[in-house]
CSV table of C-alpha atoms in Angstrom, one decimal:
chain,number,residue,atom,x,y,z
F,1,PHE,CA,-3.7,1.4,10.4
F,2,LYS,CA,-3.7,-0.7,13.5
F,3,LEU,CA,-4.7,0.8,16.9
F,4,LEU,CA,-2.8,-0.5,19.8
F,5,GLY,CA,-1.2,-3.1,17.5
F,6,PHE,CA,-4.2,-5.4,17.2
F,7,LEU,CA,-7.3,-3.5,16.2
F,8,ASP,CA,-7.2,-3.1,12.4
F,9,VAL,CA,-9.4,0.1,12.2
F,10,LYS,CA,-9.7,0.0,8.4
F,11,ASN,CA,-11.1,-3.5,8.1
F,12,VAL,CA,-13.2,-3.9,11.2
F,13,PRO,CA,-16.7,-2.6,10.7
F,14,CYS,CA,-17.7,0.3,13.0
F,15,ALA,CA,-14.3,0.6,14.5
F,16,ARG,CA,-13.4,3.9,12.8
F,17,GLU,CA,-16.7,5.6,13.6
F,18,SER,CA,-16.6,4.4,17.2
F,19,ILE,CA,-13.2,5.9,17.8
F,20,LEU,CA,-14.1,9.2,16.1
F,21,TYR,CA,-17.4,9.5,18.0
F,22,GLY,CA,-15.5,8.6,21.2
F,23,SER,CA,-12.9,11.3,20.6
F,24,VAL,CA,-15.7,13.9,20.1
F,25,GLY,CA,-17.5,12.7,23.1
F,26,SER,CA,-14.3,12.9,25.2
F,27,PHE,CA,-13.7,16.4,24.1
F,28,VAL,CA,-17.2,17.6,24.8
F,29,ILE,CA,-17.5,16.0,28.2
F,30,GLY,CA,-14.0,17.0,29.3
F,31,LEU,CA,-14.5,20.6,28.2
F,32,GLY,CA,-18.0,20.8,29.6
F,33,HIS,CA,-16.8,19.6,33.0
F,34,PHE,CA,-13.8,22.0,32.9
F,35,VAL,CA,-16.1,25.0,32.1
F,36,ALA,CA,-18.4,23.9,34.9
F,37,THR,CA,-15.9,23.2,37.7
F,38,SER,CA,-12.4,24.6,36.5
F,39,ARG,CA,-10.7,21.5,37.8
F,40,VAL,CA,-8.2,20.2,35.2
F,41,ARG,CA,-7.4,16.8,36.6
F,42,ARG,CA,-11.0,15.9,37.3
F,43,SER,CA,-12.0,17.1,33.8
F,44,CYS,CA,-9.3,14.8,32.2
F,45,ASP,CA,-10.8,11.9,34.2
F,46,PHE,CA,-14.2,12.8,32.9
F,47,ALA,CA,-12.8,13.0,29.4
F,48,VAL,CA,-11.3,9.5,29.5
F,49,GLY,CA,-14.6,8.2,31.0
F,50,GLY,CA,-16.5,10.0,28.3
F,51,PHE,CA,-14.3,8.5,25.6
F,52,ILE,CA,-14.9,5.0,26.9
F,53,CYS,CA,-18.6,5.4,27.3
F,54,THR,CA,-19.2,7.1,24.0
F,55,MET,CA,-17.0,4.7,22.1
F,56,LEU,CA,-18.6,1.6,23.6
F,57,GLY,CA,-22.1,3.0,23.3
F,58,TYR,CA,-21.7,3.7,19.6
F,59,TRP,CA,-19.8,0.4,19.0
F,60,PHE,CA,-22.8,-1.6,20.3
F,61,TYR,CA,-25.3,0.6,18.4
F,62,CYS,CA,-23.4,0.3,15.2
F,63,ARG,CA,-22.7,-3.5,15.5
F,64,TYR,CA,-26.4,-4.1,16.2
F,65,ASN,CA,-27.4,-2.2,13.1
F,66,TYR,CA,-24.7,-4.0,11.1
F,67,ALA,CA,-26.0,-7.4,12.2
F,68,GLN,CA,-29.6,-6.4,11.3
F,69,HIS,CA,-28.4,-5.2,7.9
F,70,ARG,CA,-26.5,-8.5,7.2
F,71,ILE,CA,-29.6,-10.5,8.2
F,72,ARG,CA,-31.8,-8.5,5.8
F,73,GLN,CA,-29.2,-9.0,3.1
F,74,ARG,CA,-29.1,-12.8,3.7
F,75,MET,CA,-32.9,-13.0,3.6
F,76,ILE,CA,-33.1,-11.0,0.3
F,77,ARG,CA,-30.3,-13.1,-1.2
F,78,GLU,CA,-32.1,-16.3,-0.3
F,79,GLY,CA,-35.4,-14.9,-1.6
F,80,MET,CA,-33.8,-14.0,-5.0
F,81,LYS,CA,-32.2,-17.4,-5.2
F,82,ASN,CA,-35.6,-19.1,-4.5
F,83,LYS,CA,-37.3,-16.8,-7.0
F,84,LEU,CA,-34.9,-17.9,-9.7
F,85,LEU,CA,-35.1,-21.5,-8.7
F,86,PHE,CA,-38.9,-21.8,-8.6
F,87,GLU,CA,-39.8,-19.3,-11.4
F,88,GLY,CA,-42.1,-21.0,-13.9
F,89,SER,CA,-42.4,-24.3,-12.0
F,90,SER,CA,-45.4,-25.6,-10.2
F,91,LEU,CA,-43.8,-24.5,-6.9
F,92,ASP,CA,-43.9,-20.8,-8.0
F,93,PRO,CA,-46.1,-19.0,-5.5
F,94,GLU,CA,-46.8,-16.2,-8.0
F,95,ARG,CA,-48.0,-18.5,-10.7
F,96,LYS,CA,-51.7,-18.8,-11.1
F,97,GLN,CA,-52.9,-22.4,-11.3
F,98,THR,CA,-55.6,-23.2,-13.8
F,99,GLY,CA,-58.3,-25.8,-13.3
F,100,ASN,CA,-56.4,-28.5,-15.3
F,101,GLU,CA,-53.3,-28.2,-13.2
F,102,ARG,CA,-55.2,-28.4,-10.0
F,103,SER,CA,-57.0,-31.6,-11.0
F,104,ASP,CA,-53.6,-33.2,-12.1
F,105,SER,CA,-52.0,-32.6,-8.7
């Protein structure tokens, strides 16, 4: 579904988790402030602020980890492609060169 008409929560990585963690953070912070002070309006303000802070905090954390994961995947994919490309050739780093091959090159 789309949140606020433009954020497609199902297809955007980390969006669903950020909203869920933001909701839980909002509830915890708002309830904690209400229990401590018994001020309803101020507790609602704290709950909205808690939602925004928790959601944005988890969003950046999740997107950072997602970017790292994609970089690692790209490196592995390129390494596998190079392994297949150079396997058995003279450019293969795992291939042990014999004395005859060293003198030819």
